[in-house]
Amino acid sequence: MVHDFWDTPVEFCKGVGPARSELLKKELNIFTIGDLLLHYPFRYIDKTVFYKVKDISENLHYIQVKGIIRNVTMAGIGKSMRLLASLADETGEVELVWFNSVKWLKDKIQPGQKYVVFGKPTSFNGKLNITHPEIEPLTEEYYKEEKRRFYPVYSSSEKLKSKGLDSKGISKIVLKALEDARGRIAENLASDLLNRLKLFSREEAIMGIHYPADQLVLNRATARLKFEELFFIQLRLVKTKFYRNKKIPGLVFQNVGKYLNDFYHNVLPYELTNAQKRVVREIRKDLGSGKQMNRLLQGDVGSGKTVVALMSMLIALDNGFQACIMAPTEILSAQHYNTLKGFCSQLDIDVKLLTGSTKSAARKKILESLLTGETRILLGTHALIEEVVKFQNLGLAVIDEQHRFGVAQRAKLWEKSDRPPHILVMTATPIPRTLAMTLYGDLDVSVIDELPPGRKPVKTLHFGDSNRLKVFAFLKEQIRQGRQVYIVYPLIHESETLDLKHLMEGYDAVVRDFPLPDYAVSMVHGQMKSKEKEYEMARFVKGETQIMVATTVIEVGVDVPNASVMVIENSERFGLSQLHQLRGRVGRGADQSYCLLMTSDKLTNDARLRIKAMLETSDGFRIAEMDLKLRGPGNIEGLEQSGITDLHLADLVADEKILKFARDEAFALLESDSELESPENAPVKEFILRENKRKGSWGMIS
Ligand code: ADP
Ligand code: MG
């Protein structure tokens, strides 16, 4: 019954009808009464208090004042014709100005009478006034309780406005719908939870968010609805996690054997940092636990994740299993290969590299040796998840730089083995905890929060384009000292050809200023054949070229310790996290490193904040938090599957506390009733089933 009401097509709502309902669908995606009720106000007008004239300032939002109207006069002619009046109370006078419907208003407003005026104070030529206020006679009604409340403001569109559905129009139909809704909005949380957390019922909350009597009601309504949004996302994630832990037996790696010991004692050329040791312990515990591991390893660029991945793989090998690392680019997987090949040959382990550009003869050999088990470790790009790639017994899959891989690709790795392999996901893109809980809420999280010793922090400097000569002179000095330099260009234009042109122009300019035979310049960009890319990259790694001109293809993972300067051209066009990633390419050797942020001389406010953040901190987590604050979560990859895009109210930055509550409650619920079978939890189950049906599968209850 209650659900029928929620799902009633919006045209059956009073005051809507066929024409308006078509528009509501097109413009606001509102198909049902339920959708309409989920179209929350984006702002409220506070009519609970009357301001005194003396307290008005231009910093205030919309305010309500009552007083006596004096001096109603017309001023100006033609287009600049306006109506002026002043409103006086016992504390002073404020001017009111109208530019529209001037004549009509002039007849309506009676000097000497009491009025209520409502509007936004502004300052004009140093004088306060209220432009286009709403004005109504001060009737007895204004002293009544129900008039003094918050009024909702809704987003609308030009087309909707033309059909009378401006904010006011929408509020009228919402109000009608709410009248009908009394007693018919289904609860979707268990009553025990509502009582314990003192939350509004769903009905109270929806009534309250549209027409809150006061701030308190609004706060409670908002809190309840935010909780609900976050709770159902968490429930799905936690459910996935529970399911894996309970239903999927993990491969048990009990032996810590020859490979790991040999590596640790005889091969590893440095001491692990404490953070690395801790994370290896966490992973070892997972691998021996009998549960399937799904762990996210976060560590800032250069924190040494690769060696942790290797040690985890060695545990798999010690237990008779194979392992693999999948990376997002050919350059990166080639680099893993170069790093690990050396270690593995000392341990007598066969390791192979498989990418899109592996020649078919070589590919055939690799595929064979994987099946026979001769190859123990496979590195590569997403070529690894192609169906033809079959392992003898894959025990652990590492995914490097996860933000480029979707959840679906993760799932494909599972299918590489009769029993799903353990999964270790590594990312150097630190994400704020709140976001991690939501994006990777189905994973356990480890953090490397310590850099290997001896690293000097990168010096970050900002230059406007007019300082280019100075910058080039600095680069020459660095190169004279034997250092190498990156110069990175952003993707600016819509079209790849234009971007390439932009990069080429930059390259030409660099070659002009850094000519042969004193200087050699490499270039790498996304549209080069991978052979060419590798060739150019290799020249730079070997020190044959001193300058690497590139697009962001070098963003992830590339490691050239002798490179000590990162120049980022048009850096105002990069997101904060991306800038931080790029900066992480330098500062890997013992020398002082520099990150030079080039920008045009004029900057938008936003760009200025990003540059400022880069100059102020090198802490990846702080940068990530700022990035999230500046850009909102909308730009973060992998969000579509996360449900974040369904959030109407909850804010991952501001609502960390509610998110934690929601996650804890989701755990507690599934702990006590994993299939949601108890009658107490029927509302939750019912809601999920209906949402599944509405959105296509949610995969929550199988
Ligand atoms: P990332 O976490 O960005 O993948 P890498 O694994 O590429 O970092 O490591 C960066 C550099 O630090 C590599 O050259 C690696 O050899 C070195 N490194 C890693 N761990 C240590 C350590 N504990 N002590 C000294 N150097 C280390
Ligand atoms: Mg790495």
XYZ file of C-alpha atoms in Angstrom, residues 2-678:
677
model
C 2.521 2.522 1.193
C 4.775 1.603 -1.692
C 2.025 2.119 -4.198
C 1.787 5.676 -3.027
C 5.543 6.262 -3.349
C 5.578 4.821 -6.864
C 2.495 6.656 -8.106
C 3.312 8.437 -11.385
C 3.834 12.103 -10.731
C 1.018 13.146 -13.088
C -1.459 11.898 -10.513
C -0.118 14.378 -8.042
C -2.505 17.259 -7.408
C -1.611 20.270 -9.485
C 0.636 18.399 -11.901
C -1.203 16.851 -14.831
C 0.213 15.466 -18.102
C 2.045 18.512 -19.529
C 3.846 19.408 -16.329
C 4.645 15.796 -15.574
C 6.360 15.441 -18.960
C 8.538 18.407 -18.093
C 9.287 17.148 -14.602
C 10.502 13.908 -16.127
C 12.625 15.591 -18.737
C 14.068 18.371 -16.656
C 14.436 16.882 -13.209
C 14.141 13.113 -13.650
C 11.045 13.134 -11.515
C 8.807 10.238 -12.539
C 6.941 9.347 -9.368
C 5.671 10.983 -6.215
C 8.627 9.367 -4.501
C 11.009 11.106 -6.892
C 9.251 14.383 -6.226
C 9.642 13.940 -2.489
C 13.328 13.213 -2.993
C 13.743 16.534 -4.811
C 14.935 18.267 -1.683
C 15.123 22.044 -1.322
C 18.632 23.400 -1.847
C 18.060 26.319 0.487
C 15.552 27.659 2.993
C 14.102 30.998 3.735
C 14.059 31.609 7.430
C 10.840 33.310 8.417
C 11.069 32.320 12.042
C 12.541 35.616 13.158
C 12.064 39.303 12.433
C 15.223 41.343 12.184
C 15.499 44.823 13.606
C 16.529 47.453 11.080
C 19.629 48.333 13.080
C 20.837 44.701 12.858
C 20.665 44.510 9.092
C 23.950 44.207 7.256
C 24.885 43.236 3.749
C 26.473 40.039 5.038
C 23.089 38.617 5.890
C 21.255 36.240 3.647
C 17.513 36.623 3.186
C 15.902 38.325 6.129
C 12.499 39.311 7.354
C 11.743 42.783 8.775
C 8.503 44.381 9.897
C 7.729 48.041 10.137
C 5.855 51.018 8.742
C 6.206 52.040 5.087
C 7.062 55.669 4.405
C 7.847 57.806 1.369
C 6.703 55.694 -1.557
C 8.170 57.442 -4.615
C 8.962 56.751 -8.257
C 12.381 57.600 -9.589
C 14.026 57.516 -13.013
C 12.328 57.101 -16.359
C 12.015 54.380 -18.982
C 14.158 51.389 -18.259
C 15.658 52.813 -15.111
C 12.270 53.576 -13.614
C 12.115 52.278 -10.080
C 9.990 52.409 -6.996
C 11.543 53.516 -3.749
C 10.114 53.213 -0.283
C 11.480 53.111 3.182
C 10.614 50.779 5.965
C 10.931 52.055 9.490
C 10.849 50.309 12.813
C 11.748 51.662 16.232
C 15.463 51.174 15.503
C 15.826 52.877 12.134
C 14.956 52.994 8.459
C 16.001 50.917 5.469
C 15.410 51.666 1.800
C 13.476 49.299 -0.428
C 13.897 49.288 -4.214
C 11.864 47.637 -6.980
C 12.600 47.704 -10.705
C 9.755 45.512 -11.953
C 5.978 45.795 -11.739
C 6.638 49.258 -10.433
C 3.235 50.808 -11.204
C 1.319 47.879 -9.847
C 3.298 47.903 -6.622
C 2.929 51.641 -6.206
C -0.835 51.303 -6.080
C -0.651 48.373 -3.722
C 1.665 49.736 -1.071
C 0.000 52.079 1.377
C 2.259 54.558 3.174
C 1.727 54.631 6.892
C 0.674 50.972 7.049
C 2.488 48.066 8.673
C 4.208 45.581 6.364
C 6.418 42.547 6.445
C 9.312 42.765 4.053
C 11.438 39.884 3.004
C 14.635 40.026 0.957
C 18.388 40.147 0.754
C 20.148 43.257 2.049
C 22.731 44.695 -0.306
C 24.881 47.749 -0.245
C 24.644 50.310 -3.035
C 26.917 53.338 -3.071
C 27.675 52.693 0.561
C 24.029 52.690 1.507
C 22.101 49.601 2.618
C 18.951 48.677 0.795
C 16.800 45.683 0.036
C 16.257 45.149 -3.666
C 13.095 43.427 -4.892
C 11.829 42.409 -1.496
C 8.674 40.428 -1.107
C 6.189 42.607 0.725
C 2.940 41.734 2.490
C 0.688 43.543 4.892
C 1.467 42.608 8.475
C -1.638 40.684 9.394
C -2.595 38.883 12.558
C -1.488 35.717 10.839
C 2.137 36.712 11.110
C 1.930 36.283 14.821
C 0.705 32.745 14.429
C 3.006 29.844 14.919
C 2.545 28.202 11.510
C 3.524 31.216 9.467
C 6.815 31.584 11.281
C 8.853 28.781 9.835
C 11.398 27.852 7.199
C 10.288 27.979 3.582
C 11.904 25.718 0.992
C 13.638 26.909 -2.163
C 13.813 24.373 -4.997
C 15.962 24.178 -8.066
C 14.000 24.506 -11.269
C 14.686 25.263 -14.933
C 13.613 27.828 -17.497
C 11.237 25.364 -19.107
C 9.663 24.428 -15.797
C 9.291 28.071 -14.864
C 7.403 28.696 -18.091
C 4.850 26.120 -16.910
C 4.543 27.744 -13.521
C 6.940 25.393 -11.843
C 9.414 27.844 -10.419
C 10.548 27.268 -6.864
C 7.196 28.481 -5.530
C 5.273 26.311 -7.984
C 7.268 23.262 -7.060
C 6.815 23.961 -3.383
C 3.055 24.031 -3.914
C 2.922 20.583 -5.523
C 5.345 19.189 -2.973
C 3.151 20.502 -0.205
C 0.129 18.814 -1.765
C 2.040 15.574 -2.125
C 3.139 15.801 1.490
C -0.459 16.210 2.637
C -1.345 12.998 0.842
C 1.791 11.319 2.096
C 0.888 11.428 5.742
C 0.952 7.847 7.018
C 2.037 6.497 3.656
C 5.822 6.857 3.573
C 7.396 3.492 4.251
C 10.135 3.235 6.849
C 13.382 1.642 5.674
C 15.311 1.354 8.905
C 14.717 -0.942 11.856
C 12.826 0.674 14.698
C 15.438 -0.376 17.225
C 18.032 1.603 15.301
C 15.778 4.631 15.043
C 15.265 4.574 18.788
C 18.864 4.024 19.668
C 20.201 6.817 17.439
C 17.175 9.007 18.122
C 16.541 9.420 14.425
C 13.415 10.806 12.817
C 11.226 8.273 11.069
C 11.495 8.414 7.298
C 8.167 10.163 7.113
C 9.059 12.788 9.696
C 12.354 13.350 7.941
C 10.848 13.833 4.503
C 8.169 16.137 5.863
C 10.836 17.954 7.829
C 13.287 18.444 5.015
C 10.663 20.117 2.840
C 8.834 22.169 5.445
C 10.900 22.381 8.601
C 9.249 24.387 11.332
C 12.632 25.567 12.532
C 16.344 24.931 12.402
C 16.147 22.080 14.872
C 13.664 20.135 12.793
C 15.696 20.807 9.688
C 18.846 19.522 11.358
C 17.207 16.335 12.528
C 15.533 15.688 9.197
C 18.809 16.244 7.368
C 20.756 14.027 9.725
C 18.285 11.184 9.334
C 18.290 11.372 5.534
C 22.067 11.631 5.322
C 22.358 8.633 7.575
C 19.997 6.677 5.378
C 21.915 7.511 2.199
C 25.246 6.491 3.668
C 23.834 3.481 5.478
C 22.592 1.764 2.352
C 25.863 2.314 0.500
C 27.779 0.927 3.451
C 25.401 -1.969 3.828
C 26.121 -3.056 0.283
C 29.890 -2.766 0.733
C 29.935 -4.488 4.079
C 27.711 -7.206 2.706
C 30.203 -7.879 -0.089
C 32.937 -8.099 2.483
C 30.954 -10.425 4.747
C 30.058 -12.603 1.867
C 33.679 -12.985 0.828
C 34.869 -13.653 4.338
C 32.203 -16.199 5.131
C 31.488 -17.904 1.863
C 34.752 -17.872 -0.044
C 37.443 -19.942 1.544
C 40.772 -18.231 1.053
C 43.872 -20.047 -0.082
C 45.912 -20.621 3.047
C 49.552 -19.606 2.797
C 51.064 -20.978 5.967
C 54.667 -21.340 4.970
C 57.070 -18.539 5.276
C 59.750 -20.280 3.352
C 62.837 -20.140 1.313
C 62.035 -17.341 -1.094
C 60.922 -14.799 1.448
C 63.735 -15.559 3.885
C 66.320 -15.637 1.176
C 65.103 -12.316 -0.204
C 64.898 -10.632 3.156
C 68.293 -11.740 4.401
C 70.390 -11.924 1.246
C 68.866 -9.835 -1.526
C 67.025 -6.811 -0.141
C 69.545 -3.976 -0.488
C 68.115 -1.760 2.238
C 66.351 -1.931 5.570
C 62.563 -1.854 5.326
C 60.910 1.154 6.934
C 58.779 0.431 9.979
C 55.680 1.158 7.947
C 56.716 -1.362 5.295
C 57.388 -3.977 7.967
C 54.009 -3.383 9.541
C 52.208 -3.707 6.229
C 54.057 -6.907 5.293
C 52.971 -8.331 8.651
C 49.348 -7.337 8.000
C 49.437 -8.987 4.611
C 51.098 -12.124 5.946
C 48.401 -12.443 8.552
C 45.695 -12.150 5.883
C 47.341 -14.721 3.673
C 47.531 -17.275 6.451
C 44.067 -16.641 7.830
C 41.974 -18.864 5.590
C 40.008 -15.850 4.397
C 40.427 -14.446 0.955
C 42.441 -11.242 1.219
C 41.116 -8.056 -0.355
C 43.438 -5.398 0.870
C 44.064 -1.853 -0.240
C 47.583 -0.589 0.262
C 47.833 3.173 0.288
C 51.204 4.818 0.273
C 52.382 8.114 -1.048
C 54.531 8.151 -4.170
C 57.969 6.814 -3.405
C 56.958 5.172 -0.137
C 58.150 1.788 -1.386
C 55.076 -0.216 -2.233
C 56.769 -2.316 -4.904
C 58.966 -4.198 -2.479
C 55.949 -4.907 -0.285
C 54.197 -6.331 -3.328
C 57.206 -8.476 -4.101
C 57.422 -9.849 -0.576
C 53.724 -10.700 -0.659
C 54.230 -12.506 -3.936
C 57.155 -14.425 -2.488
C 54.861 -15.731 0.248
C 52.563 -17.033 -2.474
C 55.507 -18.665 -4.235
C 56.694 -20.212 -0.982
C 53.330 -21.929 -0.810
C 53.498 -23.281 -4.320
C 51.408 -20.599 -5.998
C 52.017 -18.112 -8.785
C 51.556 -14.365 -8.502
C 51.084 -11.376 -10.756
C 51.151 -7.576 -10.777
C 48.860 -5.683 -13.080
C 49.705 -2.040 -13.793
C 47.825 0.588 -15.795
C 50.494 1.496 -18.355
C 53.183 -0.258 -20.350
C 55.823 2.074 -18.998
C 54.894 1.202 -15.478
C 54.799 -2.534 -15.995
C 58.104 -2.390 -17.841
C 59.515 -0.577 -14.858
C 58.211 -3.184 -12.439
C 59.800 -5.765 -14.642
C 63.155 -4.001 -14.583
C 63.062 -3.636 -10.817
C 61.908 -7.148 -10.040
C 63.918 -8.982 -12.696
C 67.114 -8.242 -10.807
C 65.756 -9.493 -7.479
C 64.102 -12.520 -9.000
C 67.146 -13.683 -10.911
C 69.068 -13.744 -7.641
C 66.327 -15.926 -6.204
C 66.131 -18.093 -9.299
C 62.519 -17.152 -9.955
C 61.178 -16.995 -13.489
C 59.389 -13.677 -14.031
C 57.797 -12.536 -17.294
C 56.354 -9.337 -18.713
C 53.169 -9.433 -20.775
C 51.703 -6.322 -22.374
C 49.697 -5.397 -25.434
C 52.870 -5.054 -27.439
C 54.388 -8.415 -26.576
C 55.075 -10.131 -29.921
C 52.938 -13.170 -30.620
C 55.789 -15.690 -30.573
C 56.960 -14.426 -27.197
C 53.397 -14.249 -25.988
C 52.806 -17.877 -26.897
C 55.837 -18.940 -24.895
C 54.766 -16.923 -21.893
C 51.268 -18.373 -21.958
C 52.710 -21.892 -22.083
C 55.152 -21.353 -19.274
C 52.365 -19.882 -17.158
C 50.257 -22.983 -17.621
C 53.072 -25.377 -16.856
C 53.949 -23.302 -13.824
C 57.474 -22.609 -14.957
C 56.825 -18.874 -14.828
C 56.168 -17.962 -11.211
C 55.545 -14.236 -11.475
C 53.799 -12.408 -14.298
C 53.878 -8.650 -14.706
C 51.919 -6.634 -17.194
C 49.113 -4.359 -18.177
C 45.446 -5.248 -18.511
C 46.674 -7.757 -21.111
C 46.873 -9.952 -18.010
C 43.146 -10.231 -17.635
C 42.461 -11.345 -21.172
C 40.808 -14.693 -21.287
C 43.686 -16.501 -23.016
C 45.925 -15.819 -20.043
C 45.687 -18.905 -17.846
C 47.766 -19.700 -14.812
C 48.640 -23.084 -13.388
C 47.644 -21.847 -9.946
C 47.435 -18.136 -9.322
C 47.536 -17.397 -5.608
C 47.977 -13.629 -5.388
C 47.175 -10.791 -7.754
C 48.527 -7.315 -7.117
C 46.885 -4.362 -8.808
C 49.063 -1.274 -8.904
C 47.615 2.225 -9.083
C 44.060 1.031 -8.637
C 42.327 4.241 -9.543
C 42.731 3.307 -13.174
C 41.096 -0.066 -12.775
C 37.414 -0.557 -12.329
C 35.734 -2.976 -10.008
C 34.788 -5.145 -12.973
C 38.433 -5.649 -13.835
C 39.170 -6.643 -10.281
C 36.477 -9.255 -10.597
C 38.068 -10.672 -13.747
C 41.212 -11.452 -11.837
C 39.211 -13.633 -9.530
C 38.306 -15.860 -12.387
C 41.929 -16.635 -13.137
C 41.920 -19.359 -10.564
C 39.579 -22.140 -9.355
C 39.580 -20.442 -6.037
C 39.774 -16.646 -6.113
C 43.347 -15.481 -5.540
C 44.220 -13.057 -2.791
C 44.039 -9.499 -4.020
C 46.300 -6.621 -3.079
C 45.358 -3.256 -4.521
C 47.998 -0.540 -4.347
C 47.475 3.138 -4.830
C 49.658 6.200 -4.497
C 46.636 8.417 -4.787
C 45.895 8.877 -1.161
C 42.224 9.289 -0.637
C 40.612 10.795 2.404
C 39.435 8.202 4.871
C 35.801 9.003 4.355
C 36.095 8.455 0.664
C 38.131 5.280 1.123
C 35.398 3.913 3.361
C 32.954 4.451 0.567
C 34.993 3.694 -2.529
C 36.843 0.767 -1.049
C 34.517 -0.042 1.787
C 34.693 -3.697 0.808
C 38.463 -3.759 1.265
C 40.729 -3.795 4.290
C 43.134 -0.905 4.284
C 46.856 -0.720 5.024
C 48.817 2.491 4.926
C 52.524 3.172 4.415
C 52.822 6.522 6.125
C 56.578 6.867 6.124
C 59.096 7.521 3.383
C 62.409 5.648 3.171
C 65.126 7.529 5.030
C 67.383 10.091 3.408
C 64.820 11.666 1.154
C 64.964 15.429 1.040
C 61.559 17.031 0.708
C 60.968 18.408 -2.774
C 61.190 22.209 -2.939
C 58.118 23.547 -4.675
C 58.193 26.936 -6.377
C 55.675 28.860 -8.410
C 56.531 30.923 -11.508
C 54.378 32.988 -13.798
C 55.032 32.635 -17.504
C 56.885 35.938 -17.531
C 59.653 34.284 -15.503
C 60.349 31.619 -18.075
C 63.915 32.774 -18.803
C 64.811 32.514 -15.158
C 63.386 29.005 -15.034
C 65.308 27.863 -18.114
C 68.533 29.269 -16.644
C 67.857 27.275 -13.486
C 67.314 24.102 -15.511
C 70.611 24.622 -17.298
C 72.390 24.956 -13.992
C 70.807 21.739 -12.705
C 71.730 19.862 -15.865
C 75.288 21.187 -15.576
C 75.381 19.516 -12.159
C 74.434 16.249 -13.801
C 70.726 16.247 -12.936
C 67.825 15.451 -15.236
C 64.593 17.324 -15.795
C 60.953 16.527 -16.578
C 58.794 19.064 -18.365
C 55.140 18.055 -18.312
C 52.337 19.438 -20.442
C 48.665 19.068 -19.658
C 45.945 17.888 -21.977
C 44.177 21.122 -22.679
C 42.030 20.838 -25.743
C 39.114 18.635 -26.534
C 40.895 17.028 -29.428
C 43.928 14.781 -29.260
C 45.460 16.369 -32.325
C 45.380 19.787 -30.741
C 46.906 18.485 -27.539
C 49.648 16.854 -29.507
C 50.265 20.089 -31.372
C 50.518 21.919 -28.078
C 53.015 19.402 -26.757
C 55.042 19.546 -29.998
C 55.254 23.314 -29.793
C 56.511 22.982 -26.252
C 59.017 20.381 -27.361
C 60.256 22.620 -30.199
C 60.684 25.518 -27.798
C 62.628 23.348 -25.376
C 64.885 21.990 -28.142
C 65.540 25.537 -29.316
C 66.667 26.597 -25.854
C 68.482 23.371 -25.071
C 70.233 22.558 -28.348
C 72.453 19.663 -29.293
C 75.246 18.790 -28.704
C 75.130 20.083 -25.120
C 71.630 18.830 -24.448
C 69.478 15.930 -25.578
C 65.724 15.948 -25.181
C 63.320 12.981 -24.996
C 59.626 13.105 -25.562
C 56.862 10.714 -24.481
C 53.153 11.055 -25.093
C 50.082 8.894 -25.184
C 49.815 8.614 -28.917
C 53.252 7.150 -29.485
C 53.680 3.457 -30.200
C 54.696 1.724 -27.021
C 58.009 0.656 -28.571
C 58.870 4.297 -29.226
C 57.746 5.260 -25.757
C 59.890 2.640 -24.160
C 62.865 3.592 -26.300
C 62.566 7.236 -25.299
C 61.958 6.363 -21.676
C 64.964 4.065 -21.667
C 67.195 6.811 -23.070
C 66.128 9.074 -20.253
C 66.552 6.386 -17.594
C 70.081 5.668 -18.865
C 70.913 9.360 -18.737
C 71.410 9.716 -22.490
C 68.913 12.554 -22.504
C 68.716 15.213 -19.830
C 65.227 16.461 -20.471
C 62.024 14.507 -20.732
C 59.161 16.396 -22.325
C 55.953 14.515 -21.655
C 52.254 14.479 -21.057
C 50.881 12.922 -17.908
C 51.735 9.427 -19.145
C 54.664 9.733 -16.767
C 52.332 10.504 -13.924
C 52.164 7.076 -12.396
C 54.996 5.196 -10.875
C 57.952 6.074 -13.090
C 61.166 6.067 -11.111
C 64.326 7.867 -12.258
C 66.317 8.762 -9.135
C 68.655 11.131 -10.991
C 65.774 13.294 -12.190
C 65.631 16.159 -9.750
C 63.454 18.777 -11.409
C 59.807 18.539 -12.372
C 58.526 21.453 -14.402
C 54.754 21.456 -14.794
C 53.568 23.720 -17.591
C 50.101 25.275 -17.329
C 49.959 23.789 -13.879
C 46.755 25.692 -13.170
C 45.064 23.195 -15.447
C 45.869 20.184 -13.298
C 43.899 18.886 -10.373
C 45.604 18.965 -7.024
C 46.070 15.231 -6.691
C 47.538 15.057 -10.151
C 50.030 17.807 -9.351
C 51.019 15.904 -6.262
C 51.488 12.716 -8.270
C 53.704 14.512 -10.743
C 55.773 16.044 -7.999
C 56.311 12.556 -6.647
C 58.318 11.686 -9.756
C 61.252 13.640 -8.338
C 62.873 13.586 -4.935
C 63.824 9.943 -5.206
C 67.571 10.336 -5.192
C 69.851 11.896 -2.608
C 69.974 15.336 -4.238
C 67.747 18.300 -3.510
C 64.806 18.145 -5.900
C 62.509 20.822 -7.222
C 58.993 21.062 -8.517
C 58.421 24.208 -10.566
C 54.807 25.103 -11.111
C 54.465 27.258 -14.198
C 51.212 29.139 -14.623
C 49.918 31.982 -16.685
C 50.285 35.273 -14.866
C 46.577 35.578 -14.249
C 44.930 32.886 -12.143
C 41.416 31.999 -11.133
C 40.700 31.775 -7.440
C 40.466 28.038 -7.561
C 43.777 27.664 -9.350
C 45.393 29.972 -6.830
C 44.162 27.752 -3.992
C 45.559 24.647 -5.655
C 48.969 26.218 -6.212
C 48.964 27.498 -2.661
C 48.191 24.040 -1.330
C 51.087 22.605 -3.338
C 53.488 25.191 -1.941
C 52.314 24.586 1.606
C 52.267 20.843 2.019
C 53.718 17.648 0.650
C 51.466 15.397 2.675
C 49.481 13.334 0.183
C 46.541 12.808 2.512
C 46.158 16.492 3.214
C 46.383 17.203 -0.488
C 43.725 14.606 -1.178
C 41.427 16.121 1.404
C 41.866 19.573 -0.043
C 41.283 18.211 -3.502
C 38.059 16.629 -2.377
C 36.985 19.900 -0.788
C 37.859 21.945 -3.857
C 36.471 19.687 -6.530
C 33.936 17.591 -4.732
C 33.908 13.842 -5.206
C 32.402 14.035 -8.684
C 35.765 13.927 -10.398
C 37.140 10.892 -8.735
C 37.420 7.815 -10.870
C 35.489 4.702 -10.031
C 32.662 6.621 -8.450
C 29.809 5.394 -10.599
C 29.873 1.970 -9.011
C 30.271 3.366 -5.543
C 26.824 4.850 -5.152
C 28.288 8.231 -4.218
C 26.569 9.683 -7.220
C 23.277 8.754 -5.533
C 23.982 10.988 -2.594
C 21.484 13.833 -2.437
C 22.444 15.287 0.898
C 25.403 13.553 2.440
C 28.790 15.139 1.932
C 31.815 12.920 2.234
C 33.965 15.685 3.598
C 31.575 17.198 6.086
C 29.698 14.101 7.169
C 32.510 11.856 8.290
C 30.843 11.295 11.661
C 27.548 10.166 10.185
C 29.431 7.976 7.736
C 31.171 6.190 10.590
C 27.889 5.643 12.381
C 26.384 4.308 9.189
C 29.266 1.928 8.626
C 29.239 0.659 12.213
C 25.512 0.113 12.078
C 25.821 -1.715 8.765
C 28.401 -4.044 10.316
C 26.310 -4.593 13.415
C 23.235 -5.357 11.376
C 24.888 -7.936 9.164
C 26.720 -9.425 12.121
C 23.427 -10.170 13.831
C 21.243 -10.920 10.821
C 23.320 -11.402 7.692
C 20.370 -12.344 5.486
C 18.057 -9.729 6.994
C 15.573 -12.407 7.934
C 14.262 -11.126 11.226
